[in-house]
CSV table of C-alpha atoms in Angstrom, one decimal:
chain,number,residue,atom,x,y,z
A,1,MET,CA,-88.8,-1.3,51.4
A,2,SER,CA,-85.9,0.0,53.5
A,3,ALA,CA,-83.2,2.0,51.8
A,4,GLU,CA,-80.0,3.9,52.7
A,5,ARG,CA,-80.6,7.7,52.8
A,6,HIS,CA,-78.5,10.8,53.0
A,7,THR,CA,-79.6,14.5,52.7
A,8,LEU,CA,-77.9,17.5,51.1
A,9,LEU,CA,-78.8,21.2,50.6
A,10,ASP,CA,-80.3,21.7,54.1
A,11,GLY,CA,-82.4,18.6,53.7
A,12,ARG,CA,-84.0,19.5,50.4
A,13,LEU,CA,-82.0,17.0,48.3
A,14,HIS,CA,-82.2,13.3,49.2
A,15,VAL,CA,-79.7,10.7,48.1
A,16,TYR,CA,-80.7,7.1,48.7
A,17,ARG,CA,-80.2,3.5,47.5
A,18,ARG,CA,-82.8,0.8,47.3
A,19,GLU,CA,-82.2,-2.7,48.6
A,20,ASN,CA,-82.0,-4.4,45.1
A,21,SER,CA,-80.1,-1.7,43.3
A,22,ARG,CA,-76.4,-1.0,43.3
A,23,PHE,CA,-76.9,2.6,42.0
A,24,TRP,CA,-77.7,5.6,44.2
A,25,GLN,CA,-80.9,7.6,43.4
A,26,CYS,CA,-81.5,11.3,44.1
A,27,ALA,CA,-84.8,13.2,44.7
A,28,ILE,CA,-85.8,16.8,45.3
A,29,TYR,CA,-89.2,18.5,45.9
A,30,LEU,CA,-89.8,21.7,43.9
A,31,SER,CA,-93.1,23.7,43.3
A,32,GLY,CA,-95.4,20.9,44.5
A,33,ARG,CA,-93.7,18.2,42.4
A,34,ASN,CA,-91.1,15.5,43.4
A,35,TYR,CA,-88.3,15.0,40.9
A,36,ARG,CA,-86.3,11.8,40.9
A,37,ALA,CA,-83.4,10.4,38.9
A,38,SER,CA,-80.6,7.9,39.1
A,39,THR,CA,-77.0,9.0,39.5
A,40,HIS,CA,-75.8,5.7,37.8
A,41,GLN,CA,-73.0,5.6,40.5
A,42,ASP,CA,-72.4,2.9,43.1
A,43,ARG,CA,-69.9,5.1,45.2
A,44,LEU,CA,-71.6,7.4,47.7
A,45,ASP,CA,-69.1,10.3,47.4
A,46,THR,CA,-69.3,10.4,43.6
A,47,ALA,CA,-73.1,10.0,43.7
A,48,MET,CA,-73.5,12.9,46.0
A,49,THR,CA,-71.4,15.1,43.7
A,50,VAL,CA,-73.6,14.1,40.7
A,51,ALA,CA,-76.8,14.6,42.7
A,52,ARG,CA,-75.8,18.0,43.9
A,53,GLU,CA,-75.2,19.3,40.3
A,54,TRP,CA,-78.4,17.6,39.1
A,55,ALA,CA,-80.3,19.4,41.9
A,56,PHE,CA,-78.9,22.8,40.9
A,57,ASP,CA,-80.0,22.2,37.3
A,58,ARG,CA,-83.5,21.2,38.6
A,59,ILE,CA,-83.7,24.4,40.7
A,60,ALA,CA,-82.6,26.5,37.8
A,61,GLU,CA,-85.2,24.9,35.5
A,62,ASP,CA,-87.9,25.3,38.1
A,63,ARG,CA,-87.1,29.0,38.4
A,64,LEU,CA,-87.3,29.4,34.6
A,65,GLY,CA,-90.5,27.4,34.5
A,66,ALA,CA,-89.1,24.4,32.6
A,67,ARG,CA,-90.8,21.0,32.9
A,68,SER,CA,-88.2,18.8,31.4
A,69,LEU,CA,-87.0,16.3,34.1
A,70,ARG,CA,-84.6,14.1,32.1
A,71,LEU,CA,-81.1,13.6,33.5
A,72,ASN,CA,-78.6,14.6,30.9
A,73,ARG,CA,-76.3,11.6,30.7
A,74,SER,CA,-73.4,13.4,29.0
A,75,LEU,CA,-73.4,16.2,31.6
A,76,ALA,CA,-73.5,13.6,34.4
A,77,MET,CA,-70.5,11.7,32.9
A,78,GLU,CA,-68.5,15.0,32.6
A,79,SER,CA,-69.4,15.8,36.2
A,80,ILE,CA,-68.3,12.4,37.3
A,81,ALA,CA,-64.9,12.8,35.6
A,82,THR,CA,-64.5,16.2,37.1
A,83,ALA,CA,-65.4,14.9,40.6
A,84,ALA,CA,-63.1,12.0,40.2
A,85,THR,CA,-60.2,14.3,39.5
A,86,ARG,CA,-61.0,16.4,42.5
A,87,LEU,CA,-61.5,13.5,44.9
A,88,PRO,CA,-58.4,12.3,46.8
A,89,LYS,CA,-57.3,8.8,45.9
A,90,GLY,CA,-56.5,7.9,49.5
A,91,LYS,CA,-54.3,5.0,50.6
A,92,THR,CA,-53.5,2.2,48.2
A,93,PHE,CA,-53.8,-1.5,48.8
A,94,ARG,CA,-50.0,-1.8,48.9
A,95,GLU,CA,-49.8,0.7,51.7
A,96,ALA,CA,-52.6,-1.1,53.6
A,97,ALA,CA,-50.8,-4.5,53.2
A,98,GLU,CA,-47.5,-3.0,54.5
A,99,ALA,CA,-49.3,-1.6,57.5
A,100,PHE,CA,-51.0,-4.9,58.2
A,101,VAL,CA,-47.7,-6.9,58.0
A,102,ALA,CA,-46.0,-4.5,60.4
A,103,GLU,CA,-48.7,-4.7,63.1
A,104,TYR,CA,-49.4,-8.4,62.6
A,105,GLN,CA,-45.8,-9.5,63.2
A,106,VAL,CA,-45.6,-7.4,66.4
A,107,LEU,CA,-49.0,-8.3,67.9
A,108,THR,CA,-48.8,-12.0,67.2
A,109,GLN,CA,-45.3,-12.5,68.5
A,110,GLY,CA,-45.2,-15.6,70.6
A,111,GLU,CA,-48.9,-16.4,70.0
A,112,ARG,CA,-48.7,-17.6,66.4
A,113,ASN,CA,-46.4,-20.1,64.7
A,114,PRO,CA,-43.6,-18.2,62.9
A,115,ASP,CA,-44.3,-20.2,59.7
A,116,TYR,CA,-48.0,-19.1,59.8
A,117,VAL,CA,-47.0,-15.4,60.2
A,118,SER,CA,-44.5,-15.6,57.3
A,119,GLN,CA,-47.3,-17.3,55.2
A,120,LYS,CA,-49.2,-14.0,55.4
A,121,SER,CA,-46.3,-12.1,53.9
A,122,ALA,CA,-46.0,-14.7,51.2
A,123,HIS,CA,-49.7,-14.4,50.3
A,124,LEU,CA,-49.3,-10.6,49.9
A,125,ARG,CA,-46.0,-10.6,48.1
A,126,LEU,CA,-46.7,-13.4,45.6
A,127,ARG,CA,-50.5,-13.1,45.0
A,128,LEU,CA,-52.5,-10.2,46.4
A,129,ILE,CA,-50.2,-7.2,45.9
A,130,PRO,CA,-49.4,-8.1,42.2
A,131,PHE,CA,-53.2,-8.2,41.6
A,132,PHE,CA,-54.5,-5.2,43.6
A,133,GLY,CA,-51.2,-3.3,43.7
A,134,ASP,CA,-51.7,0.5,43.7
A,135,THR,CA,-55.5,0.3,43.6
A,136,PRO,CA,-57.0,2.6,46.3
A,137,VAL,CA,-58.0,0.4,49.2
A,138,SER,CA,-61.4,2.2,49.1
A,139,ASP,CA,-62.0,0.9,45.6
A,140,VAL,CA,-61.6,-2.8,46.5
A,141,SER,CA,-65.1,-3.9,46.0
A,142,ALA,CA,-67.0,-7.3,46.1
A,143,GLY,CA,-66.7,-7.3,42.3
A,144,MET,CA,-62.9,-6.9,42.3
A,145,ILE,CA,-62.6,-9.7,44.9
A,146,GLN,CA,-64.6,-11.9,42.7
A,147,ASP,CA,-62.3,-11.0,39.8
A,148,TYR,CA,-59.4,-12.1,42.0
A,149,ARG,CA,-61.0,-15.5,42.5
A,150,LEU,CA,-61.5,-15.9,38.8
A,151,HIS,CA,-57.9,-14.8,38.1
A,152,ARG,CA,-56.5,-17.4,40.5
A,153,LEU,CA,-58.8,-20.3,39.4
A,154,ASN,CA,-58.2,-19.6,35.7
A,155,PRO,CA,-54.5,-18.9,35.3
A,156,MET,CA,-53.3,-17.8,31.9
A,157,ALA,CA,-51.8,-20.5,29.7
A,158,PRO,CA,-48.0,-20.3,29.8
A,159,GLN,CA,-46.2,-19.3,26.6
A,160,GLU,CA,-44.3,-22.0,24.7
A,161,SER,CA,-41.2,-19.8,24.3
A,162,LYS,CA,-38.4,-20.1,26.8
A,163,VAL,CA,-37.7,-17.2,29.2
A,164,GLY,CA,-34.1,-16.6,30.2
A,165,GLY,CA,-33.1,-20.0,28.8
A,166,ARG,CA,-35.7,-21.8,31.0
A,167,ARG,CA,-39.1,-23.1,30.1
A,168,ARG,CA,-41.9,-21.4,32.0
A,169,ARG,CA,-43.5,-23.6,34.7
A,170,ILE,CA,-47.2,-24.4,34.2
A,171,GLU,CA,-49.2,-22.8,37.0
A,172,LYS,CA,-51.9,-25.0,38.4
A,173,PRO,CA,-55.1,-23.6,39.9
A,174,PRO,CA,-54.9,-23.5,43.7
A,175,SER,CA,-56.8,-25.8,45.9
A,176,ARG,CA,-59.9,-24.6,47.7
A,177,SER,CA,-58.0,-24.4,51.0
A,178,THR,CA,-55.2,-22.4,49.5
A,179,LEU,CA,-57.6,-19.9,47.9
A,180,HIS,CA,-59.4,-19.6,51.2
A,181,LYS,CA,-56.2,-18.8,53.1
A,182,GLU,CA,-55.5,-16.0,50.6
A,183,ILE,CA,-59.0,-14.6,51.0
A,184,VAL,CA,-58.5,-14.7,54.8
A,185,THR,CA,-55.3,-12.6,54.4
A,186,LEU,CA,-57.1,-10.2,52.1
A,187,ARG,CA,-59.8,-9.8,54.7
A,188,GLN,CA,-57.3,-9.1,57.4
A,189,VAL,CA,-55.7,-6.4,55.3
A,190,LEU,CA,-59.0,-4.7,54.8
A,191,LYS,CA,-59.8,-5.0,58.5
A,192,ALA,CA,-56.5,-3.2,59.2
A,193,ALA,CA,-57.4,-0.5,56.8
A,194,ASN,CA,-60.9,-0.1,58.4
A,195,ARG,CA,-59.3,0.2,61.9
A,196,LYS,CA,-57.1,3.0,60.5
A,197,GLY,CA,-60.1,4.8,59.0
A,198,TRP,CA,-59.0,4.3,55.4
A,199,ILE,CA,-62.3,2.6,54.5
A,200,ALA,CA,-65.7,2.9,56.0
A,201,ALA,CA,-66.7,-0.7,55.8
A,202,LEU,CA,-65.5,-4.1,54.4
A,203,PRO,CA,-67.0,-5.2,51.1
A,204,ASP,CA,-68.9,-8.5,50.8
A,205,MET,CA,-66.3,-11.2,50.5
A,206,SER,CA,-68.5,-14.3,50.4
A,207,ALA,CA,-68.1,-16.6,47.4
A,208,PRO,CA,-71.2,-16.4,45.2
A,209,TYR,CA,-73.0,-19.5,43.9
A,210,LYS,CA,-71.5,-21.5,46.8
A,211,SER,CA,-73.6,-24.3,48.2
A,212,SER,CA,-72.9,-26.3,51.4
A,213,GLY,CA,-69.7,-28.2,51.0
A,214,LYS,CA,-69.6,-31.9,51.1
A,215,ILE,CA,-68.5,-33.2,54.5
A,216,ALA,CA,-65.7,-35.7,53.8
A,217,HIS,CA,-64.0,-37.8,56.5
A,218,ARG,CA,-60.3,-37.5,57.0
A,219,ALA,CA,-58.1,-40.2,55.5
A,220,TRP,CA,-57.4,-43.0,58.0
A,221,PHE,CA,-56.4,-46.6,58.2
A,222,SER,CA,-59.1,-49.2,58.9
A,223,PRO,CA,-58.1,-52.0,61.3
A,224,GLU,CA,-57.2,-54.3,58.4
A,225,GLU,CA,-55.2,-51.6,56.7
A,226,TYR,CA,-53.4,-50.6,59.8
A,227,LYS,CA,-52.4,-54.2,60.4
A,228,LEU,CA,-50.9,-54.3,56.9
A,229,LEU,CA,-49.0,-51.1,57.6
A,230,HIS,CA,-47.8,-52.3,61.0
A,231,ASP,CA,-46.6,-55.6,59.7
A,232,ALA,CA,-44.8,-54.0,56.7
A,233,THR,CA,-42.9,-51.5,58.9
A,234,LEU,CA,-42.1,-54.3,61.4
A,235,GLU,CA,-40.7,-56.5,58.5
A,236,ARG,CA,-38.6,-53.5,57.3
A,237,ALA,CA,-37.2,-53.1,60.8
A,238,ARG,CA,-36.2,-56.7,61.1
A,239,ARG,CA,-35.0,-57.1,57.5
A,240,PRO,CA,-34.0,-53.7,56.0
A,241,LEU,CA,-33.1,-53.5,52.3
A,242,LYS,CA,-29.6,-52.4,53.3
A,243,GLN,CA,-28.0,-52.9,56.7
A,244,ARG,CA,-27.1,-49.2,57.1
A,245,TRP,CA,-30.8,-48.4,57.0
A,246,ARG,CA,-31.6,-50.6,60.0
A,247,ALA,CA,-31.7,-47.8,62.5
A,248,GLU,CA,-33.9,-45.6,60.4
A,249,CYS,CA,-36.4,-48.5,59.7
A,250,GLU,CA,-36.6,-49.4,63.4
A,251,GLN,CA,-37.2,-45.7,64.3
A,252,PHE,CA,-39.9,-45.5,61.6
A,253,HIS,CA,-41.7,-48.6,62.9
A,254,ASP,CA,-41.7,-47.2,66.5
A,255,TYR,CA,-43.0,-43.9,65.1
A,256,VAL,CA,-45.9,-45.6,63.4
A,257,VAL,CA,-46.9,-47.5,66.6
A,258,PHE,CA,-46.4,-44.4,68.8
A,259,MET,CA,-48.5,-42.1,66.7
A,260,ALA,CA,-51.3,-44.6,66.2
A,261,SER,CA,-51.4,-45.2,70.0
A,262,THR,CA,-51.3,-41.6,71.1
A,263,GLY,CA,-53.2,-39.6,68.5
A,264,LEU,CA,-50.5,-36.8,68.4
A,265,ARG,CA,-50.3,-34.4,65.5
A,266,PRO,CA,-47.1,-34.7,63.4
A,267,ASP,CA,-45.9,-31.3,64.5
A,268,GLU,CA,-46.5,-32.2,68.1
A,269,ALA,CA,-44.5,-35.4,67.8
A,270,SER,CA,-41.7,-33.4,66.1
A,271,ARG,CA,-41.5,-31.1,69.2
A,272,LEU,CA,-41.7,-33.9,71.7
A,273,GLN,CA,-38.7,-34.4,74.0
A,274,TYR,CA,-37.8,-37.4,76.2
A,275,ARG,CA,-38.5,-35.3,79.3
A,276,ASP,CA,-42.1,-34.7,78.1
A,277,VAL,CA,-42.9,-38.5,78.4
A,278,GLY,CA,-43.3,-40.6,81.4
A,279,ILE,CA,-44.4,-44.2,82.0
A,280,ILE,CA,-47.1,-44.6,84.7
A,281,ASN,CA,-49.4,-47.2,86.0
A,282,ASP,CA,-52.9,-46.0,85.4
A,283,GLU,CA,-55.1,-46.4,88.4
A,284,ALA,CA,-58.4,-46.6,86.5
A,285,THR,CA,-57.3,-49.5,84.2
A,286,GLY,CA,-54.3,-50.9,85.9
A,287,GLN,CA,-52.2,-50.7,82.7
A,288,ARG,CA,-48.8,-49.2,82.0
A,289,ILE,CA,-49.3,-46.2,79.7
A,290,LEU,CA,-47.5,-43.1,78.7
A,291,GLU,CA,-48.3,-39.7,80.2
A,292,ILE,CA,-47.3,-37.1,77.6
A,293,LYS,CA,-46.9,-33.3,77.9
A,294,VAL,CA,-47.8,-32.1,74.5
A,295,ARG,CA,-46.7,-28.7,73.1
A,296,GLY,CA,-48.4,-27.8,69.8
A,297,LYS,CA,-50.7,-25.3,68.0
A,298,ARG,CA,-53.2,-25.4,70.9
A,299,GLY,CA,-50.6,-24.6,73.5
A,300,THR,CA,-49.6,-27.1,76.2
A,301,GLY,CA,-51.8,-30.1,76.9
A,302,TYR,CA,-51.7,-33.6,78.1
A,303,CYS,CA,-52.2,-37.0,76.5
A,304,LYS,CA,-52.5,-40.5,77.9
A,305,SER,CA,-51.6,-43.2,75.4
A,306,LEU,CA,-52.7,-46.8,74.8
A,307,PRO,CA,-50.5,-49.6,76.4
A,308,GLU,CA,-49.1,-50.4,73.0
A,309,ALA,CA,-47.1,-47.1,73.0
A,310,VAL,CA,-45.0,-48.2,76.1
A,311,PRO,CA,-42.8,-50.8,74.3
A,312,ALA,CA,-42.2,-48.5,71.4
A,313,PHE,CA,-41.1,-45.7,73.7
A,314,GLU,CA,-38.8,-48.1,75.7
A,315,ARG,CA,-37.2,-49.3,72.4
A,316,LEU,CA,-36.6,-45.6,71.4
A,317,SER,CA,-35.0,-44.8,74.8
A,318,GLU,CA,-32.8,-47.9,74.7
A,319,ARG,CA,-31.7,-47.5,71.1
A,320,ASN,CA,-30.9,-43.7,71.2
A,321,THR,CA,-29.6,-43.3,74.8
A,322,PRO,CA,-30.8,-39.7,74.8
A,323,GLU,CA,-30.5,-36.7,77.0
A,324,PRO,CA,-33.8,-35.4,78.6
A,325,VAL,CA,-33.9,-32.5,76.1
A,326,SER,CA,-33.2,-34.6,73.1
A,327,PRO,CA,-36.1,-34.8,70.5
A,328,ILE,CA,-37.7,-38.2,70.3
A,329,PHE,CA,-38.4,-38.2,66.6
A,330,GLY,CA,-37.5,-34.9,65.0
A,331,LYS,CA,-38.6,-34.5,61.4
A,332,VAL,CA,-41.2,-36.9,60.0
A,333,GLN,CA,-39.7,-39.6,57.7
A,334,ARG,CA,-42.0,-38.7,54.8
A,335,GLN,CA,-40.0,-40.4,52.1
A,336,LEU,CA,-39.9,-43.8,53.9
A,337,LEU,CA,-43.6,-43.4,54.8
A,338,ASN,CA,-44.6,-42.7,51.2
A,339,ARG,CA,-42.4,-45.6,50.0
A,340,VAL,CA,-44.2,-48.1,52.3
A,341,LEU,CA,-47.6,-46.8,51.5
A,342,ASP,CA,-47.0,-47.0,47.7
A,343,GLU,CA,-45.8,-50.6,48.1
A,344,LEU,CA,-48.9,-51.6,50.0
A,345,GLY,CA,-51.3,-49.6,47.7
A,346,LEU,CA,-52.5,-47.5,50.7
A,347,LYS,CA,-51.3,-44.0,49.6
A,348,HIS,CA,-54.9,-43.0,48.9
A,349,ASP,CA,-58.2,-44.2,50.5
A,350,ARG,CA,-61.2,-45.2,48.5
A,351,GLU,CA,-62.4,-41.6,48.3
A,352,GLY,CA,-59.1,-40.5,46.8
A,353,ASN,CA,-57.9,-38.7,49.9
A,354,LEU,CA,-54.1,-38.7,50.4
A,355,ARG,CA,-52.7,-40.5,53.4
A,356,THR,CA,-50.0,-38.8,55.3
A,357,ALA,CA,-48.5,-39.0,58.9
A,358,TYR,CA,-51.6,-37.1,60.0
A,359,SER,CA,-53.6,-40.2,59.0
A,360,LEU,CA,-52.2,-42.0,62.0
A,361,ARG,CA,-53.8,-39.5,64.3
A,362,HIS,CA,-57.1,-39.9,62.4
A,363,THR,CA,-56.7,-43.7,62.8
A,364,TYR,CA,-56.3,-43.4,66.6
A,365,ILE,CA,-59.5,-41.3,66.9
A,366,CYS,CA,-61.6,-43.6,64.6
A,367,LEU,CA,-60.4,-46.8,66.4
A,368,ARG,CA,-61.2,-45.3,69.8
A,369,LEU,CA,-64.7,-44.4,68.6
A,370,MET,CA,-65.2,-47.9,67.2
A,371,GLU,CA,-64.2,-49.4,70.5
A,372,GLY,CA,-67.0,-47.3,72.2
A,373,ALA,CA,-64.8,-44.7,73.9
A,374,ASP,CA,-66.5,-41.5,75.2
A,375,ILE,CA,-66.3,-38.9,72.5
A,376,TYR,CA,-65.7,-36.1,75.0
A,377,GLN,CA,-62.8,-37.8,76.6
A,378,VAL,CA,-61.3,-38.6,73.2
A,379,ALA,CA,-61.6,-34.9,72.2
A,380,LYS,CA,-59.8,-33.9,75.4
A,381,ASN,CA,-57.1,-36.4,75.0
A,382,CYS,CA,-56.5,-35.3,71.4
A,383,ARG,CA,-56.8,-31.6,72.2
A,384,THR,CA,-59.6,-30.9,69.8
A,385,SER,CA,-63.4,-30.3,70.0
A,386,VAL,CA,-66.3,-32.6,70.1
A,387,ASP,CA,-67.8,-30.8,67.1
A,388,MET,CA,-64.7,-31.5,65.0
A,389,ILE,CA,-64.8,-35.2,65.9
A,390,GLU,CA,-68.6,-35.4,65.2
A,391,LYS,CA,-68.1,-33.7,61.8
A,392,PHE,CA,-65.0,-35.4,60.4
A,393,TYR,CA,-64.7,-38.7,62.2
A,394,ALA,CA,-67.8,-40.0,63.9
A,395,SER,CA,-70.1,-39.5,60.8
A,396,HIS,CA,-68.6,-42.6,59.0
A,397,ILE,CA,-68.2,-44.9,62.1
A,398,LYS,CA,-70.9,-47.5,61.9
A,399,THR,CA,-70.5,-48.4,65.6
A,400,ARG,CA,-71.7,-44.9,66.5
A,401,LEU,CA,-75.2,-45.8,65.4
A,402,ASP,CA,-77.4,-47.2,68.2
A,403,THR,CA,-79.6,-49.9,66.6
A,404,ALA,CA,-81.8,-50.1,69.7
A,405,ALA,CA,-82.5,-46.4,69.4
A,406,ILE,CA,-83.1,-46.6,65.6
A,407,ASN,CA,-85.2,-49.7,65.1
A,408,VAL,CA,-87.9,-48.8,67.5
A,409,THR,CA,-91.4,-50.2,66.8
A,410,LYS,CA,-94.4,-48.5,68.2
A,411,THR,CA,-96.6,-50.8,70.3
A,412,SER,CA,-100.2,-51.0,68.9
A,413,VAL,CA,-103.0,-50.6,71.4
A,414,ARG,CA,-106.0,-53.0,70.6
A,415,LYS,CA,-109.3,-51.2,70.9
A,416,GLN,CA,-112.2,-52.8,72.9
A,417,PRO,CA,-115.3,-53.5,70.8
A,418,SER,CA,-118.4,-51.5,71.6
A,419,ARG,CA,-121.5,-53.1,73.2
A,420,SER,CA,-123.6,-52.7,70.1
A,421,HIS,CA,-121.2,-55.0,68.1
A,422,VAL,CA,-121.1,-57.8,70.7
A,423,ALA,CA,-122.3,-61.0,69.2
A,424,GLY,CA,-125.9,-62.0,70.0
A,425,GLU,CA,-126.8,-58.6,71.5
A,426,ARG,CA,-130.1,-57.1,70.2
A,427,PRO,CA,-130.5,-53.3,69.5
A,428,SER,CA,-132.1,-51.3,72.3
A,429,ASP,CA,-135.8,-50.6,72.3
A,430,ASP,CA,-135.3,-46.9,71.6
A,431,LEU,CA,-133.4,-47.6,68.4
A,432,ALA,CA,-136.1,-50.1,67.4
A,433,ASN,CA,-138.9,-47.7,68.0
A,434,ALA,CA,-137.1,-45.0,66.1
A,435,SER,CA,-136.7,-47.2,63.1
A,436,LEU,CA,-140.5,-48.0,63.2
A,437,GLU,CA,-141.4,-44.3,63.3
A,438,ASP,CA,-139.2,-43.6,60.3
A,439,ARG,CA,-141.3,-46.1,58.3
């Protein structure tokens, strides 16, 4: 069994740790006998201090001829306390977090979304620093990280009393994705501390008892559901509840058609300007489509729309009379979208997944796959990977299953009967003679 090993006292004292133990052991060979003991410590520096003092005691006992080999627990604990007071505390987690934020903001300038960068500072300020605080960064262990997970998933019950004249807000446990983002920020802080030499290695940060997560498809609109949504937004555009809302309802209807016909992300649509979109005649299909220059989280890419997006874009251009640099949509009309979905009973799918503006992108991808589009071309047009589409979209599309390749029946080969079983044929003379001799 392999173990981590270190030597002290010119190679006479060995400090090691077995695979299945979290405590360091020590051993020394004196007068033809090997002495072993546990330091009861999981930190290497403290274990070496305990092992060295234990070895000096064994050497003294060996010189005096003593045979008692027990480790005095009280002396070990006193030596641990003494060693702990002598050891430098090192950098704290707070200092490591400040160093990480300083370098992260500079190194990612222009390469990361500013909101994503500020999110890291929020994780540290609101969650991680209040928990780890002035703990030495070298003391942040796998057990402490697990304690942080439990702390976040089981928030303390709020007190009934009012604080400052206001009732305390009940804190809900975070979602799995939120907790994952906080752990990612924690890992980045520890990596920064490791690069600066403040810690030797990163602790194990994997979540224990975790099995493979269930792969759930993204919330989308089936063809029937999308038709309901399309007709509802069209009816609002034609007959708004109030006349002063007509422009907003017409804009929203064109937004739904545009998004479901291009597969853009909501943030990409918000950045889209009129100069980024052009109407072309596609040579391959002979149809009028939109050629869009997309600027989003994946950088700059291109998208070719369905023909249904062309009338929507023409209505937008005619209604708004924009400048080339004017945004086409701007912010997403979330309130109007939620109102329409609630009226139609489409706010959640049958799995309980929440439908948002992102669901229009998911609808585009799923409908393209149902029509038999090439998955690689769909991935390029949506600026994503084939693996993501296979994992979150294609797994629940029934038209992706090839019946001819699944319902294959193996053709049975009929064996020819042997000559001895042919009707009317008598056995050979040799077999007949052999049966007579047996008698």
